């Protein structure tokens, strides 16, 4: 950053600032002022390595000096989860959420070849989540979902139960009709 130290100085003074990435989350209220939800500030020369999963992403990642640190200028690309922090009533930072981000450091030529942002191509999409077939099917058509769950998981058990019920029904009908048939044979009627 270049600027003059004072109005009277002739030359501009050059200041080198550490490269920092600030990510903030605000809610989008339609009728009232937007509320600050949380933020994370990453010094790109020394920042904590992102957690592999959201469960491993904790507030200790940002505060604990024992957490492995990395330099984006050496790695060039890193993907992980980082915690969003916000001050509470006592002024202490607390966990407000987590963000999954992929940080890619490119040269100017690479950035011109694959631009992203306003008025250009969309950012690289993340892979689709692995959802089971029944994730929302139960709400759309409950009978279909029940049929799917019952037929696929308990198909052979249902067939065995049906066969056992038919055998028991036939045995019950046999035992019900045997005394009457026996009396008819004995009496000769």
GROMACS .gro file of C-alpha atoms in nm:
model
  189
    1UNK     CA    1   0.000   0.000   0.000
    2UNK     CA    2   0.143   0.336  -0.098
    3UNK     CA    3   0.044   0.667   0.058
    4UNK     CA    4   0.195   0.994   0.171
    5UNK     CA    5   0.287   1.021   0.536
    6UNK     CA    6   0.175   1.381   0.552
    7UNK     CA    7   0.054   1.660   0.326
    8UNK     CA    8   0.401   1.814   0.316
    9UNK     CA    9   0.588   1.497   0.218
   10UNK     CA   10   0.694   1.469  -0.145
   11UNK     CA   11   0.740   1.096  -0.186
   12UNK     CA   12   0.490   0.824  -0.114
   13UNK     CA   13   0.578   0.574   0.155
   14UNK     CA   14   0.519   0.208   0.080
   15UNK     CA   15   0.372  -0.007   0.354
   16UNK     CA   16   0.364  -0.384   0.336
   17UNK     CA   17   0.057  -0.531   0.500
   18UNK     CA   18   0.019  -0.899   0.580
   19UNK     CA   19  -0.215  -1.077   0.337
   20UNK     CA   20  -0.537  -1.149   0.525
   21UNK     CA   21  -0.860  -1.305   0.412
   22UNK     CA   22  -1.167  -1.196   0.609
   23UNK     CA   23  -1.487  -1.397   0.573
   24UNK     CA   24  -1.799  -1.252   0.737
   25UNK     CA   25  -2.158  -1.373   0.760
   26UNK     CA   26  -2.449  -1.131   0.792
   27UNK     CA   27  -2.819  -1.210   0.783
   28UNK     CA   28  -3.026  -1.041   0.513
   29UNK     CA   29  -3.320  -0.873   0.685
   30UNK     CA   30  -3.575  -0.713   0.456
   31UNK     CA   31  -3.710  -0.449   0.694
   32UNK     CA   32  -3.443  -0.403   0.961
   33UNK     CA   33  -3.067  -0.364   0.969
   34UNK     CA   34  -2.861  -0.671   0.887
   35UNK     CA   35  -2.717  -0.851   1.190
   36UNK     CA   36  -2.358  -0.967   1.216
   37UNK     CA   37  -2.351  -1.345   1.266
   38UNK     CA   38  -1.982  -1.431   1.265
   39UNK     CA   39  -1.642  -1.393   1.101
   40UNK     CA   40  -1.309  -1.563   1.053
   41UNK     CA   41  -0.984  -1.383   0.966
   42UNK     CA   42  -0.708  -1.590   0.808
   43UNK     CA   43  -0.353  -1.458   0.777
   44UNK     CA   44  -0.257  -1.630   0.452
   45UNK     CA   45   0.110  -1.666   0.551
   46UNK     CA   46   0.027  -1.848   0.876
   47UNK     CA   47  -0.322  -1.981   0.940
   48UNK     CA   48  -0.456  -2.300   1.098
   49UNK     CA   49  -0.504  -2.595   0.867
   50UNK     CA   50  -0.871  -2.647   0.787
   51UNK     CA   51  -1.048  -2.939   0.953
   52UNK     CA   52  -1.130  -3.235   0.729
   53UNK     CA   53  -1.487  -3.262   0.860
   54UNK     CA   54  -1.733  -3.024   1.024
   55UNK     CA   55  -1.726  -3.228   1.346
   56UNK     CA   56  -1.353  -3.164   1.388
   57UNK     CA   57  -1.393  -2.790   1.332
   58UNK     CA   58  -1.385  -2.623   1.675
   59UNK     CA   59  -1.308  -2.284   1.825
   60UNK     CA   60  -0.978  -2.424   1.954
   61UNK     CA   61  -0.846  -2.436   1.596
   62UNK     CA   62  -0.813  -2.058   1.591
   63UNK     CA   63  -0.681  -2.012   1.946
   64UNK     CA   64  -0.456  -2.313   2.011
   65UNK     CA   65  -0.094  -2.255   1.896
   66UNK     CA   66  -0.041  -2.633   1.879
   67UNK     CA   67  -0.275  -2.666   1.579
   68UNK     CA   68  -0.069  -2.718   1.261
   69UNK     CA   69  -0.022  -2.390   1.071
   70UNK     CA   70   0.020  -2.353   0.697
   71UNK     CA   71   0.125  -2.095   0.441
   72UNK     CA   72  -0.104  -2.060   0.137
   73UNK     CA   73   0.182  -1.916  -0.068
   74UNK     CA   74   0.369  -2.247  -0.029
   75UNK     CA   75   0.074  -2.487  -0.055
   76UNK     CA   76  -0.118  -2.297  -0.331
   77UNK     CA   77  -0.443  -2.487  -0.264
   78UNK     CA   78  -0.621  -2.601   0.050
   79UNK     CA   79  -0.973  -2.713   0.137
   80UNK     CA   80  -1.126  -2.747   0.482
   81UNK     CA   81  -1.364  -2.624   0.750
   82UNK     CA   82  -1.300  -2.312   0.961
   83UNK     CA   83  -1.509  -2.181   1.254
   84UNK     CA   84  -1.702  -1.853   1.242
   85UNK     CA   85  -1.657  -1.661   1.565
   86UNK     CA   86  -1.851  -1.371   1.714
   87UNK     CA   87  -1.828  -1.191   2.049
   88UNK     CA   88  -2.094  -1.272   2.308
   89UNK     CA   89  -2.231  -1.041   2.583
   90UNK     CA   90  -1.915  -1.082   2.797
   91UNK     CA   91  -1.692  -0.994   2.501
   92UNK     CA   92  -1.554  -1.348   2.463
   93UNK     CA   93  -1.555  -1.507   2.120
   94UNK     CA   94  -1.786  -1.802   2.074
   95UNK     CA   95  -1.854  -2.041   1.789
   96UNK     CA   96  -2.137  -1.918   1.564
   97UNK     CA   97  -2.103  -2.159   1.272
   98UNK     CA   98  -1.863  -2.328   1.036
   99UNK     CA   99  -1.766  -2.265   0.676
  100UNK     CA  100  -1.626  -2.506   0.423
  101UNK     CA  101  -1.395  -2.325   0.184
  102UNK     CA  102  -1.138  -2.407  -0.079
  103UNK     CA  103  -0.857  -2.154  -0.103
  104UNK     CA  104  -0.670  -2.144  -0.434
  105UNK     CA  105  -0.376  -1.913  -0.499
  106UNK     CA  106  -0.331  -1.840  -0.871
  107UNK     CA  107  -0.099  -1.636  -1.085
  108UNK     CA  108  -0.246  -1.348  -1.281
  109UNK     CA  109  -0.243  -1.553  -1.603
  110UNK     CA  110  -0.424  -1.846  -1.438
  111UNK     CA  111  -0.685  -1.611  -1.293
  112UNK     CA  112  -0.750  -1.458  -1.636
  113UNK     CA  113  -0.795  -1.806  -1.789
  114UNK     CA  114  -1.049  -1.916  -1.529
  115UNK     CA  115  -1.219  -1.604  -1.388
  116UNK     CA  116  -1.486  -1.619  -1.122
  117UNK     CA  117  -1.703  -1.356  -0.962
  118UNK     CA  118  -1.952  -1.089  -1.062
  119UNK     CA  119  -2.042  -1.090  -1.433
  120UNK     CA  120  -1.835  -1.401  -1.506
  121UNK     CA  121  -1.863  -1.775  -1.464
  122UNK     CA  122  -1.999  -1.909  -1.138
  123UNK     CA  123  -1.745  -2.034  -0.882
  124UNK     CA  124  -1.645  -2.398  -0.911
  125UNK     CA  125  -1.935  -2.602  -0.771
  126UNK     CA  126  -1.888  -2.848  -0.488
  127UNK     CA  127  -1.966  -3.212  -0.545
  128UNK     CA  128  -2.327  -3.312  -0.483
  129UNK     CA  129  -2.400  -3.450  -0.135
  130UNK     CA  130  -2.450  -3.823  -0.096
  131UNK     CA  131  -2.813  -3.850   0.011
  132UNK     CA  132  -3.005  -4.175   0.054
  133UNK     CA  133  -3.298  -4.246  -0.177
  134UNK     CA  134  -3.545  -4.189   0.105
  135UNK     CA  135  -3.414  -3.858   0.235
  136UNK     CA  136  -3.726  -3.660   0.139
  137UNK     CA  137  -3.943  -3.926  -0.028
  138UNK     CA  138  -4.141  -3.995   0.289
  139UNK     CA  139  -4.280  -3.641   0.288
  140UNK     CA  140  -4.365  -3.646  -0.084
  141UNK     CA  141  -4.539  -3.984  -0.099
  142UNK     CA  142  -4.551  -4.171   0.233
  143UNK     CA  143  -4.712  -4.485   0.090
  144UNK     CA  144  -4.439  -4.524  -0.171
  145UNK     CA  145  -4.170  -4.473   0.090
  146UNK     CA  146  -4.326  -4.730   0.324
  147UNK     CA  147  -4.359  -4.976   0.036
  148UNK     CA  148  -3.994  -4.920  -0.054
  149UNK     CA  149  -3.878  -4.968   0.306
  150UNK     CA  150  -4.095  -5.274   0.373
  151UNK     CA  151  -4.042  -5.450   0.040
  152UNK     CA  152  -3.666  -5.405   0.022
  153UNK     CA  153  -3.575  -5.472   0.384
  154UNK     CA  154  -3.835  -5.729   0.492
  155UNK     CA  155  -3.930  -5.898   0.165
  156UNK     CA  156  -3.819  -6.252   0.257
  157UNK     CA  157  -3.943  -6.218   0.613
  158UNK     CA  158  -4.288  -6.118   0.482
  159UNK     CA  159  -4.295  -6.412   0.239
  160UNK     CA  160  -4.202  -6.657   0.518
  161UNK     CA  161  -4.465  -6.506   0.749
  162UNK     CA  162  -4.731  -6.532   0.477
  163UNK     CA  163  -4.647  -6.898   0.410
  164UNK     CA  164  -4.653  -6.973   0.785
  165UNK     CA  165  -4.991  -6.797   0.818
  166UNK     CA  166  -5.135  -7.003   0.528
  167UNK     CA  167  -5.006  -7.328   0.680
  168UNK     CA  168  -5.155  -7.235   1.019
  169UNK     CA  169  -5.487  -7.143   0.853
  170UNK     CA  170  -5.503  -7.477   0.671
  171UNK     CA  171  -5.411  -7.663   0.991
  172UNK     CA  172  -5.681  -7.471   1.182
  173UNK     CA  173  -5.945  -7.551   0.915
  174UNK     CA  174  -5.839  -7.917   0.925
  175UNK     CA  175  -5.869  -7.933   1.305
  176UNK     CA  176  -6.205  -7.751   1.291
  177UNK     CA  177  -6.355  -7.986   1.036
  178UNK     CA  178  -6.206  -8.319   1.160
  179UNK     CA  179  -6.453  -8.374   1.449
  180UNK     CA  180  -6.754  -8.319   1.224
  181UNK     CA  181  -6.619  -8.549   0.953
  182UNK     CA  182  -6.530  -8.814   1.211
  183UNK     CA  183  -6.887  -8.811   1.352
  184UNK     CA  184  -7.030  -8.835   0.999
  185UNK     CA  185  -6.807  -9.141   0.922
  186UNK     CA  186  -6.898  -9.313   1.247
  187UNK     CA  187  -7.270  -9.249   1.216
  188UNK     CA  188  -7.267  -9.323   0.847
  189UNK     CA  189  -7.447  -9.005   0.756
   0.00000   0.00000   0.00000
